[in-house]
Amino acid sequence: MSYARRALVVAWKDLLVERRSKETLNALLFFSLLLLFVFQLALGPDRERLASVLPGLLWIGFILSGLLALGRTFLLEREHDCWEGLLLAPGDKSAIYLGKLAGNLVVMVAVEALVLALFVLFFNIDITGALPGLALVIGLGTIGLAAVGTLFAAMTAHLRARELLFPVLFLPMEVPVLLGTVQATEALFLGEPLSAVSHWLQLLLAADVIYLTAGILTFDFILEG
Amino acid sequence: MAADPLIRVTDLSRSFGAHRVLDGVSLDVRRGEAVALLGANGAGKTTLLKILATLTRPTRGRAEIDGHDCVRQAEQVRERIGVVGHGAWVYDDLTALENLTFWLTLGGRRPEPGELQAALAEVDLERVAGDRVRTFSAGMKRRLALARCALARPRVLLLDEPFGGLDPRARKWLEGRLEAFKRDGAALLLVTHSFGRELGIADRVAILAGGRIALDSPRAGLAPDDVQRLYAAHTEEAP
Amino acid sequence: MTRILGWLAAAGLAAGLVMAFAVAPREATQGNVQRIMYVHVPAVLVAYLAFGVVFVGSIAYLWKRAEAADRVARACAEVGLLFLGVSIATGSIWGKPTWGTWWTWDARITSVTIVFVIFLGYLLLRGMTEDPERGARYAAVLGILGALNIPLVHQSVNWWRTLHQPASMLKAGGITMPASILVPVLVNVAAFALLCAYFVVKRVRLLEAEREALA
């Protein structure tokens, strides 16, 4: 199907550029590492205190690095009039949105997996039982972040106050996702079964569906210059 | 209806707030015809091109490409036009071949075996097909942009100062390439700032001044000096 | 027409004030300060009504490119934000004598504040976009997403609070209110709605006038 192929070629292009330049991934990994140190330093050596805020810290880390990754979604397109090229390419523009989304998801999940591994190492926690549930929560949460972030990145790409406006618009919109993921992660860390957080999972799923649908339907209007 | 112009602009106006940039522009370009559009800075040449390219909307009037309205049938227009602007639509970290693959696939087509290589050969870039575009000169990027355009087999070409920044050899090559487009039946609208060689491929010359077409005449018989004189005359008369 | 609306709103407000202070019963534990609820609750409801119009207006603008829809959406966002601000402020004022603190992480107040910030972003986006047509389009998208997010925000914050603590102290929210409280609330809701409509109409007129001046 042509739509899927067009979306995939956008993702392919972004990931290929990323693999060659390695700009985003390296910077994000380094940033996440720094965050871990900052958290540890800011909160002190008290293990008990750290253990209780760990889920929150994890998702702050995810959201902050996600913020950086998502803000850069259309950076490439600002050169050589490529944005114009995307707009003038015939066909449904929402395929471009989904392609960009897919590329962002790959990068974000890669960073999140590494950050999670580092968390386990640094803070010495055992989450082996919770892993499948965690994977689901992280998956749903990341989609929720990327669906809005990719759209807002397109919106702010042309504005002078891009770096300021993007976080200001993005963060309040993501409050439901933040709450859902942190609460669910907290429960999973404590060893609770997935069924105990099913309401949060449903909320995350609802958010994902709403954000993705809105993104698909409105991306065209954002791309139009 | 083969006689219908491929580009048809009827009484087009475009205002930015209180500033009226285009004020009743009418212009036609036929199959196999090239029109050079001259005008001072800020005269509205690029705005006109942008409207035709469906990048912006007019405030009043109509712009049509191959019978399709640029506002209401933007997607059909986009399928038929090739745009060569200042930016070459290239991703620096991708190779020439990868760039072409991307744009062609995004346009909804699958490249046929050898098609991309042939397109690169036509613009004399087959030897650097696997090189990253970052290493290309401005002229090479322009050639890649034209290869990209040619792949889409456009019926209309909209060019914004296509000869800018090119060395004499590249300019000569571009002339030849644009002639080839004309022979294939495409309609060309070139926005240009100078009166040099590029007028050579134009069949007509139009001058945009005061928001409208102040002059629209066949180029045959006009020496570059004539054009320059007319240009000065019209842009001086403009309010 | 606008003047009639204005007078109606004024009359409604007067009636609402009377109901809130004279007719409604004095609350047993909290005393007279509880009467602030007659401003706090209607303000939220009317603000959310206004945001509902932002949602509809934004869709209408994107679909039909009708500038009138954009003006209405923008006016409703501004007025809605005003009412929401009043609600947050009155909530805080209510909280100080009642619970001893200016701010509680009560579910409703928190949700309302987040929605406030989201729509503040709507105005910021408009303000920071140089091209007004682009600004209108972007704001419409944000308006749609923001309005859709309102139930998600409320639900998530609600679960966040109630699953960690016993039920919120703000009980005066259900439809099971006695008539002596319900009627004043409804009167004030109607009054605020009229006031909101009045402000919106004035604002839209102002925006139209600005547009004319530029053309």
XYZ file of C-alpha atoms in Angstrom:
679
model
C 0.000 0.000 0.000
C 1.383 3.324 -1.058
C 0.454 5.108 2.182
C 2.431 2.681 4.321
C 5.370 2.819 1.941
C 5.409 6.609 2.065
C 5.300 6.645 5.849
C 8.059 4.050 6.015
C 10.310 5.932 3.615
C 10.087 8.979 5.893
C 11.060 6.869 8.894
C 13.814 5.194 6.871
C 15.219 8.544 5.811
C 15.261 9.934 9.354
C 16.814 6.826 10.861
C 19.413 6.645 8.087
C 20.443 10.239 8.686
C 20.499 9.559 12.408
C 22.656 6.496 11.970
C 25.144 8.440 9.844
C 25.293 11.622 11.880
C 24.619 10.018 15.287
C 23.815 13.476 16.551
C 20.589 12.883 18.391
C 21.150 9.454 19.883
C 24.570 10.198 21.314
C 23.504 13.495 22.806
C 20.398 11.938 24.338
C 22.298 9.059 25.876
C 24.834 11.396 27.338
C 22.084 13.663 28.613
C 20.275 10.767 30.270
C 23.454 9.652 31.959
C 23.966 13.149 33.288
C 20.405 13.206 34.577
C 21.025 10.073 36.584
C 23.977 11.683 38.262
C 22.059 14.867 38.901
C 19.180 12.940 40.459
C 21.512 11.016 42.705
C 23.352 14.153 43.754
C 20.229 16.197 44.289
C 18.436 13.583 46.327
C 21.308 12.391 48.450
C 22.498 8.896 49.321
C 19.416 7.891 51.309
C 18.331 4.683 49.642
C 14.851 4.620 51.087
C 14.051 8.093 49.813
C 15.356 7.263 46.374
C 13.447 4.022 46.155
C 10.141 5.799 46.738
C 10.659 8.372 44.006
C 12.315 6.088 41.475
C 9.336 5.713 39.112
C 8.888 9.475 39.024
C 12.590 10.000 38.349
C 12.541 7.432 35.600
C 9.715 9.160 33.793
C 11.149 12.624 34.339
C 14.223 11.267 32.624
C 12.116 9.823 29.805
C 10.130 13.008 29.352
C 13.130 15.316 29.391
C 15.078 13.259 26.888
C 11.875 12.821 24.900
C 11.461 16.580 24.903
C 14.894 16.982 23.357
C 14.385 14.252 20.775
C 10.908 15.395 19.754
C 11.853 19.044 19.521
C 14.316 18.137 16.798
C 11.849 16.212 14.645
C 11.759 18.705 11.800
C 15.210 20.163 12.213
C 16.483 18.550 9.027
C 13.606 19.926 7.035
C 14.594 23.483 7.782
C 17.542 23.163 5.423
C 17.419 23.329 1.656
C 13.662 23.959 1.704
C 12.954 20.308 2.417
C 9.842 21.310 4.332
C 8.468 22.682 1.086
C 9.376 19.390 -0.517
C 7.363 17.454 2.054
C 4.386 19.698 1.550
C 4.493 19.507 -2.235
C 4.938 15.751 -2.429
C 1.590 14.478 -3.671
C -0.447 12.248 -1.400
C -1.872 12.184 2.091
C 0.384 14.208 4.363
C -0.545 12.235 7.449
C 1.775 9.500 6.169
C 4.616 11.921 6.820
C 3.351 12.450 10.363
C 3.283 8.714 11.021
C 6.695 8.236 9.461
C 8.197 10.966 11.631
C 6.399 9.459 14.604
C 7.847 6.035 13.902
C 11.350 7.451 13.642
C 10.906 9.272 16.940
C 9.586 6.129 18.611
C 12.635 4.125 17.586
C 15.028 6.722 18.982
C 13.045 7.297 22.155
C 12.600 3.625 22.963
C 16.299 3.009 22.400
C 17.176 5.755 24.853
C 14.544 4.630 27.345
C 15.776 1.047 27.299
C 19.279 2.188 28.044
C 18.164 4.581 30.767
C 16.122 1.822 32.373
C 19.133 -0.473 32.319
C 21.272 2.223 33.898
C 18.612 2.849 36.524
C 18.600 -0.815 37.441
C 22.363 -0.712 37.710
C 22.789 2.549 39.586
C 19.931 2.192 41.998
C 20.253 -1.540 42.369
C 16.654 -2.524 41.870
C 15.229 -5.838 40.793
C 12.499 -5.536 38.210
C 12.783 -8.802 36.356
C 9.239 -9.835 37.229
C 7.853 -6.509 36.193
C 9.540 -6.340 32.803
C 6.676 -7.395 30.526
C 4.322 -4.975 32.268
C 6.939 -2.257 32.165
C 7.452 -2.792 28.472
C 3.743 -2.264 27.910
C 3.605 0.875 30.032
C 6.716 2.313 28.409
C 5.338 1.483 24.981
C 1.976 3.128 25.577
C 3.527 6.090 27.330
C 6.119 6.720 24.645
C 3.473 6.644 21.933
C 1.516 9.224 23.910
C 4.590 11.442 24.179
C 5.609 11.067 20.564
C 2.119 11.529 19.096
C 1.776 14.986 20.618
C 5.450 15.856 20.386
C 5.736 15.159 16.677
C 2.699 17.329 15.974
C 3.878 20.185 18.180
C 7.364 19.975 16.727
C 5.860 20.650 13.320
C 3.875 23.520 14.798
C 6.816 25.216 16.410
C 9.366 24.435 13.702
C 8.944 27.772 11.968
C 8.715 29.950 15.033
C 11.530 32.003 16.385
C 10.640 31.110 19.968
C 10.742 27.424 19.103
C 12.884 26.234 22.011
C 10.706 28.043 24.539
C 7.306 27.360 23.119
C 7.687 23.649 22.449
C 8.160 22.564 26.099
C 5.506 25.050 27.258
C 2.927 23.539 24.930
C 4.088 19.955 25.272
C 4.390 19.442 29.029
C 0.907 20.427 30.247
C -0.647 18.404 27.441
C 1.243 15.309 28.612
C 0.084 15.424 32.235
C -2.314 12.490 31.803
C 0.446 10.380 30.256
C 2.894 11.370 32.975
C 0.465 10.506 35.743
C -0.592 7.252 34.135
C 2.898 5.996 33.453
C 4.358 6.957 36.826
C 1.494 5.424 38.770
C 1.590 2.243 36.738
C 5.378 2.017 36.933
C 5.285 2.541 40.675
C 2.819 -0.282 41.116
C 4.853 -2.585 38.869
C 8.068 -1.786 40.740
C 6.322 -2.804 43.933
C 5.583 -6.162 42.366
C 1.900 -5.678 41.716
C 0.341 -7.526 38.797
C -0.662 -5.853 35.582
C -4.343 -6.215 36.420
C -3.882 -3.828 39.325
C -3.052 -1.010 36.930
C -5.471 -1.875 34.162
C -7.341 1.420 34.590
C -4.122 3.363 34.005
C -3.373 1.245 30.954
C -6.819 2.005 29.615
C -6.264 5.705 30.178
C -2.935 5.566 28.368
C -4.503 3.662 25.522
C -7.343 6.196 25.282
C -4.844 9.030 25.293
C -2.793 7.359 22.575
C -5.823 6.839 20.372
C -7.024 10.421 20.846
C -3.622 11.991 20.275
C -2.815 9.840 17.251
C -6.184 10.496 15.644
C -5.901 14.224 16.235
C -2.381 14.181 14.842
C -3.326 12.257 11.721
C -6.299 14.500 11.006
C -4.643 17.837 11.668
C -1.069 17.377 10.461
C -1.981 18.544 6.995
C -3.016 21.933 8.374
C 0.273 22.319 10.214
C 2.410 21.383 7.250
C 0.714 23.978 5.034
C 3.497 26.466 5.652
C -8.414 21.685 -25.443
C -4.759 21.152 -26.226
C -4.558 24.859 -26.838
C -5.471 25.693 -23.237
C -2.517 27.141 -21.387
C -0.927 24.899 -18.783
C -0.416 27.862 -16.477
C -3.273 30.291 -16.258
C -3.295 33.191 -13.845
C -6.437 35.331 -13.861
C -6.677 38.656 -12.063
C -4.648 37.407 -9.126
C -4.218 39.511 -6.015
C -2.325 38.851 -2.820
C -2.151 41.102 0.200
C -0.124 40.740 3.348
C -2.153 42.709 5.838
C -2.386 46.183 4.434
C 0.394 45.628 1.907
C -0.890 44.615 -1.500
C 1.885 42.701 -3.240
C -0.004 41.400 -6.258
C -2.833 43.452 -7.681
C -4.642 41.876 -10.588
C -1.991 39.728 -12.271
C -2.943 37.836 -15.412
C -0.535 35.560 -17.203
C -0.660 32.460 -19.394
C 1.996 29.936 -20.282
C 1.381 27.294 -22.921
C 2.743 23.856 -23.591
C 6.352 23.878 -24.615
C 6.629 27.548 -23.767
C 8.974 29.280 -21.359
C 8.155 32.650 -19.830
C 10.753 34.675 -17.966
C 9.295 36.802 -15.182
C 11.300 39.866 -14.310
C 10.783 42.377 -11.556
C 12.470 44.367 -8.838
C 13.064 42.985 -5.357
C 9.813 42.702 -3.506
C 7.778 43.062 -6.688
C 5.948 39.851 -5.946
C 7.632 37.420 -8.343
C 8.306 34.831 -5.665
C 4.810 35.310 -4.231
C 3.298 34.579 -7.621
C 5.435 31.479 -7.931
C 4.458 30.360 -4.452
C 0.776 30.700 -5.268
C 1.232 28.603 -8.383
C 3.198 26.079 -6.362
C 0.259 25.854 -3.891
C 2.496 27.081 -1.093
C 0.272 30.037 -0.333
C -3.203 31.258 -1.206
C -4.214 34.289 -3.192
C -6.467 36.919 -1.663
C -8.424 37.232 -4.875
C -8.418 35.806 -8.384
C -7.504 32.416 -9.783
C -4.400 30.431 -10.455
C -4.694 27.226 -12.451
C -2.251 24.547 -13.490
C -3.430 22.268 -16.276
C -7.010 23.265 -15.569
C -6.787 22.535 -11.833
C -7.309 25.310 -9.321
C -4.273 25.858 -7.117
C -6.354 26.389 -4.001
C -9.221 23.956 -4.348
C -7.361 21.189 -6.163
C -3.948 21.583 -4.626
C -3.122 17.889 -4.613
C -3.815 17.512 -8.337
C -1.677 20.557 -8.993
C 1.154 19.127 -6.910
C 1.134 15.980 -8.990
C 1.775 18.036 -12.101
C 4.351 20.574 -11.102
C 8.070 20.512 -10.581
C 9.516 23.210 -8.382
C 13.107 24.362 -8.434
C 13.598 26.964 -5.749
C 16.606 28.262 -3.903
C 16.788 25.197 -1.726
C 17.511 21.997 -3.604
C 15.411 19.716 -1.383
C 18.394 17.639 -0.404
C 19.388 15.888 2.790
C 23.095 16.442 3.255
C 23.773 13.151 5.000
C 22.118 11.079 2.325
C 23.689 10.083 -0.990
C 22.398 11.388 -4.299
C 20.768 8.050 -4.985
C 19.157 7.917 -1.556
C 17.821 11.442 -1.948
C 16.171 10.523 -5.234
C 14.778 7.310 -3.776
C 13.268 9.259 -0.914
C 11.544 11.921 -2.969
C 10.275 9.520 -5.587
C 8.840 7.125 -3.000
C 7.298 9.979 -1.034
C 5.598 11.037 -4.243
C 3.916 7.656 -4.321
C 6.022 5.967 -6.988
C 8.317 3.017 -6.865
C 11.513 3.496 -8.817
C 11.946 1.073 -11.670
C 15.226 -0.803 -11.851
C 17.916 1.488 -13.208
C 15.566 4.465 -13.391
C 17.381 6.442 -10.729
C 20.785 5.720 -12.215
C 19.531 6.877 -15.591
C 18.139 10.084 -14.061
C 21.504 10.788 -12.445
C 23.309 10.041 -15.681
C 21.132 12.573 -17.469
C 22.328 15.297 -15.139
C 25.886 14.064 -15.256
C 25.954 12.917 -11.641
C 26.153 9.146 -12.091
C 29.733 9.032 -10.889
C 28.811 10.580 -7.544
C 25.598 8.633 -7.090
C 26.899 7.041 -3.906
C 28.445 10.187 -2.454
C 26.842 12.183 0.300
C 25.250 15.375 -0.907
C 27.143 17.273 1.755
C 30.160 17.033 -0.570
C 28.321 18.522 -3.568
C 28.795 21.979 -4.957
C 25.865 24.336 -5.455
C 25.743 23.447 -9.120
C 25.685 19.744 -8.398
C 22.866 20.193 -5.913
C 20.926 22.153 -8.529
C 21.473 19.328 -10.992
C 20.267 16.808 -8.451
C 17.166 18.948 -7.925
C 16.502 18.863 -11.646
C 16.979 15.113 -11.756
C 14.417 14.875 -8.977
C 12.051 17.080 -10.938
C 12.530 15.155 -14.138
C 11.684 11.861 -12.447
C 8.245 13.173 -11.627
C 7.690 14.059 -15.302
C 6.068 17.389 -14.524
C 3.831 19.216 -16.946
C 4.760 22.537 -15.460
C 8.080 23.726 -14.118
C 8.268 26.609 -11.709
C 11.784 27.932 -11.298
C 12.970 30.619 -8.925
C 16.251 32.065 -10.198
C 17.518 28.707 -11.413
C 20.741 30.127 -12.839
C 21.761 31.793 -9.604
C 25.106 30.730 -8.238
C 26.017 28.565 -11.207
C 29.301 28.746 -13.084
C 29.194 29.257 -16.874
C 29.507 25.570 -17.642
C 26.626 24.702 -15.339
C 24.529 27.528 -16.787
C 25.036 26.211 -20.292
C 24.104 22.750 -19.148
C 20.950 24.083 -17.446
C 19.859 25.873 -20.586
C 20.086 22.617 -22.471
C 18.166 20.760 -19.806
C 15.378 23.329 -19.758
C 15.153 23.176 -23.543
C 14.668 19.443 -23.177
C 11.783 20.039 -20.774
C 10.211 22.385 -23.306
C 10.584 19.833 -26.051
C 8.757 17.311 -23.872
C 5.849 19.739 -23.768
C 6.267 21.201 -20.328
C 5.365 24.829 -19.582
C 8.083 26.765 -17.809
C 7.813 29.846 -15.662
C 11.166 31.264 -14.649
C 11.528 33.974 -12.104
C 14.734 35.796 -12.722
C 16.544 38.840 -11.606
C 18.972 39.408 -14.397
C 18.901 39.893 -18.113
C 21.685 37.561 -19.049
C 21.825 34.236 -20.744
C 18.774 32.803 -19.066
C 16.546 34.921 -21.231
C 17.843 32.857 -24.085
C 15.501 29.992 -23.368
C 12.508 32.228 -22.753
C 9.891 32.521 -25.463
C 8.257 35.469 -23.746
C 9.335 38.058 -21.254
C 6.993 39.472 -18.629
C 7.753 42.307 -16.238
C 6.035 42.453 -12.873
C 5.773 45.972 -11.504
C 3.263 47.765 -9.316
C 1.616 44.468 -8.489
C 0.657 43.686 -12.049
C 2.138 42.563 -15.363
C 3.459 45.761 -16.873
C 4.815 44.090 -19.970
C 4.251 40.749 -21.636
C 5.968 40.382 -24.966
C 7.657 37.739 -27.100
C 11.376 37.696 -26.571
C 12.184 37.163 -30.229
C 13.582 40.343 -31.581
C 14.376 41.792 -28.175
C 18.039 42.313 -27.462
C 19.156 42.127 -23.807
C 19.568 45.903 -23.939
C 15.970 46.304 -25.024
C 14.810 44.220 -22.131
C 16.926 46.182 -19.710
C 15.561 49.440 -21.063
C 11.974 48.303 -20.853
C 12.578 46.988 -17.364
C 13.987 50.282 -16.167
C 11.137 52.147 -17.806
C 8.444 50.036 -16.224
C 9.874 49.739 -12.775
C 10.461 53.467 -12.673
C 6.903 54.187 -13.657
C 5.609 51.896 -10.935
C 4.266 53.809 -7.909
C -28.445 43.284 20.768
C -25.190 43.370 22.662
C -26.577 45.892 25.086
C -29.554 43.672 25.871
C -27.123 40.840 26.494
C -25.127 43.073 28.774
C -28.154 44.114 30.772
C -29.335 40.525 31.026
C -25.945 39.508 32.323
C -25.947 42.298 34.859
C -29.417 41.324 35.991
C -28.382 37.697 36.204
C -25.320 38.569 38.269
C -27.421 40.652 40.611
C -29.870 37.802 41.027
C -27.036 35.380 41.518
C -25.479 37.562 44.183
C -28.756 37.814 46.038
C -29.243 34.074 45.866
C -25.743 33.362 47.017
C -25.794 35.670 49.985
C -29.396 36.011 51.065
C -31.272 32.969 49.852
C -28.775 30.138 50.119
C -28.322 28.545 53.530
C -25.294 29.164 55.673
C -23.035 26.136 55.629
C -22.694 24.428 58.980
C -18.971 23.769 59.322
C -17.388 26.295 56.987
C -19.559 29.312 57.595
C -20.071 32.129 55.153
C -16.838 31.536 53.300
C -18.464 28.546 51.682
C -20.625 30.973 49.726
C -17.645 31.535 47.501
C -18.612 28.229 45.953
C -21.382 30.080 44.132
C -18.688 31.857 42.154
C -16.127 29.082 42.058
C -18.279 26.319 40.588
C -20.238 28.316 37.977
C -16.978 29.908 36.813
C -15.477 26.490 36.041
C -18.582 25.253 34.281
C -18.900 28.337 32.101
C -15.176 28.297 31.328
C -15.409 24.707 30.154
C -18.443 25.622 28.107
C -16.361 28.317 26.469
C -13.588 25.811 25.752
C -16.194 23.556 24.209
C -16.954 26.405 21.810
C -13.211 26.747 21.160
C -13.231 23.096 20.127
C -16.166 23.507 17.756
C -14.899 26.820 16.401
C -11.445 25.373 15.759
C -12.862 22.477 13.782
C -15.090 24.868 11.846
C -12.118 27.093 11.049
C -9.919 24.269 9.775
C -12.733 22.780 7.763
C -14.192 25.915 6.204
C -11.424 28.478 6.722
C -14.148 30.768 8.055
C -12.387 33.602 9.831
C -15.470 34.284 11.911
C -15.088 30.830 13.470
C -11.492 31.644 14.335
C -12.480 34.938 15.965
C -15.145 33.236 18.064
C -12.731 30.475 19.084
C -10.095 32.998 20.070
C -12.536 35.148 22.039
C -13.897 32.106 23.840
C -10.398 30.957 24.728
C -9.589 34.339 26.211
C -12.833 34.705 28.137
C -12.737 31.066 29.202
C -9.248 31.608 30.564
C -10.524 34.610 32.490
C -13.310 32.631 34.106
C -10.976 29.754 34.827
C -8.596 32.156 36.502
C -11.448 33.423 38.655
C -12.293 29.854 39.535
C -8.745 29.009 40.546
C -8.431 32.201 42.569
C -11.731 31.676 44.365
C -10.774 28.084 44.982
C -7.600 29.230 46.621
C -9.396 31.865 48.669
C -11.902 29.240 49.734
C -9.103 26.906 50.713
C -7.217 29.221 53.017
C -9.744 29.540 55.825
C -11.190 26.086 55.183
C -8.070 23.955 55.094
C -5.488 26.436 56.276
C -3.552 26.537 53.023
C -3.623 28.626 49.853
C -2.983 25.640 47.671
C -4.092 22.040 47.912
C -3.460 19.356 45.400
C -7.160 18.749 45.323
C -8.173 16.891 42.189
C -10.464 19.527 40.729
C -8.231 22.522 41.416
C -5.221 20.702 40.018
C -7.023 19.620 36.862
C -8.451 23.077 36.318
C -5.025 24.624 36.701
C -3.530 22.263 34.134
C -6.313 23.083 31.682
C -5.620 26.752 32.404
C -1.982 26.313 31.451
C -2.909 24.395 28.290
C -5.130 27.201 27.038
C -2.664 29.825 28.151
C -0.374 28.035 25.721
C -3.064 28.552 23.093
C -2.798 32.325 23.533
C 0.988 32.190 23.694
C 1.094 30.298 20.433
C -1.066 32.902 18.753
C 1.015 35.689 20.174
C 4.299 34.201 19.042
C 3.289 33.386 15.494
C 4.070 36.280 13.207
C 1.749 35.373 10.375
C -1.829 35.706 11.669
C -3.256 33.148 9.257
C -0.709 30.561 10.337
C -1.308 31.503 13.963
C -5.017 30.882 13.544
C -4.413 27.473 11.986
C -1.914 26.356 14.611
C -4.119 27.640 17.420
C -7.068 25.725 15.985
C -5.092 22.475 16.138
C -3.988 23.241 19.674
C -7.543 24.178 20.638
C -8.851 20.857 19.377
C -6.189 18.833 21.138
C -6.483 20.890 24.320
C -10.234 20.470 24.520
C -9.972 16.721 23.868
C -7.403 16.505 26.628
C -9.682 18.018 29.274
C -11.448 14.758 30.224
C -8.125 12.896 30.201
C -6.596 15.441 32.558
C -9.510 15.311 34.957
C -9.688 11.546 34.981
C -5.966 11.024 35.510
C -5.685 13.651 38.244
C -8.798 12.290 39.905
C -7.375 8.773 40.085
C -4.029 10.163 41.176
C -5.610 11.869 44.161
C -8.397 9.569 45.206
C -6.396 6.398 45.002
C -3.816 7.858 47.317
C -5.999 9.730 49.723
C -9.527 9.619 51.003
C -12.161 11.443 48.974
C -11.638 15.121 48.408
C -13.167 17.575 50.838
C -14.942 19.451 48.115
C -18.229 17.633 48.372
C -20.424 20.250 46.741
C -20.122 18.813 43.273
C -22.794 16.209 42.857
C -26.285 16.500 41.476
C -27.525 15.279 44.817
C -27.348 18.799 46.158
C -30.425 19.997 48.032
C -32.540 22.517 46.146
C -31.569 25.346 48.479
C -28.005 25.028 47.211
C -28.692 23.813 43.705
C -30.925 26.712 42.702
C -28.444 29.459 43.601
C -25.723 27.503 41.788
C -27.856 27.225 38.670
C -28.828 30.882 38.788
C -25.171 31.816 38.991
C -24.273 29.422 36.202
C -26.860 31.100 33.998
C -25.647 34.545 35.036
C -22.008 33.680 34.348
C -22.941 32.128 31.023
C -24.658 35.356 30.023
C -21.668 37.373 31.174
C -19.341 35.070 29.236
C -21.469 35.444 26.114
C -21.438 39.211 26.548
C -17.650 39.327 26.853
C -17.238 37.001 23.879
C -19.485 39.091 21.676
C -17.627 42.270 22.620
C -14.296 40.605 21.975
C -15.377 39.251 18.608
C -16.571 42.734 17.625
C -13.194 44.104 18.633
C -11.379 41.477 16.564
C -13.594 42.215 13.573
C -12.847 45.912 13.920
C -9.117 45.187 14.036
C -9.427 43.120 10.906
C -11.295 45.899 9.103
C -8.704 48.441 10.122
C -5.932 46.350 8.596
C -7.696 45.601 5.327
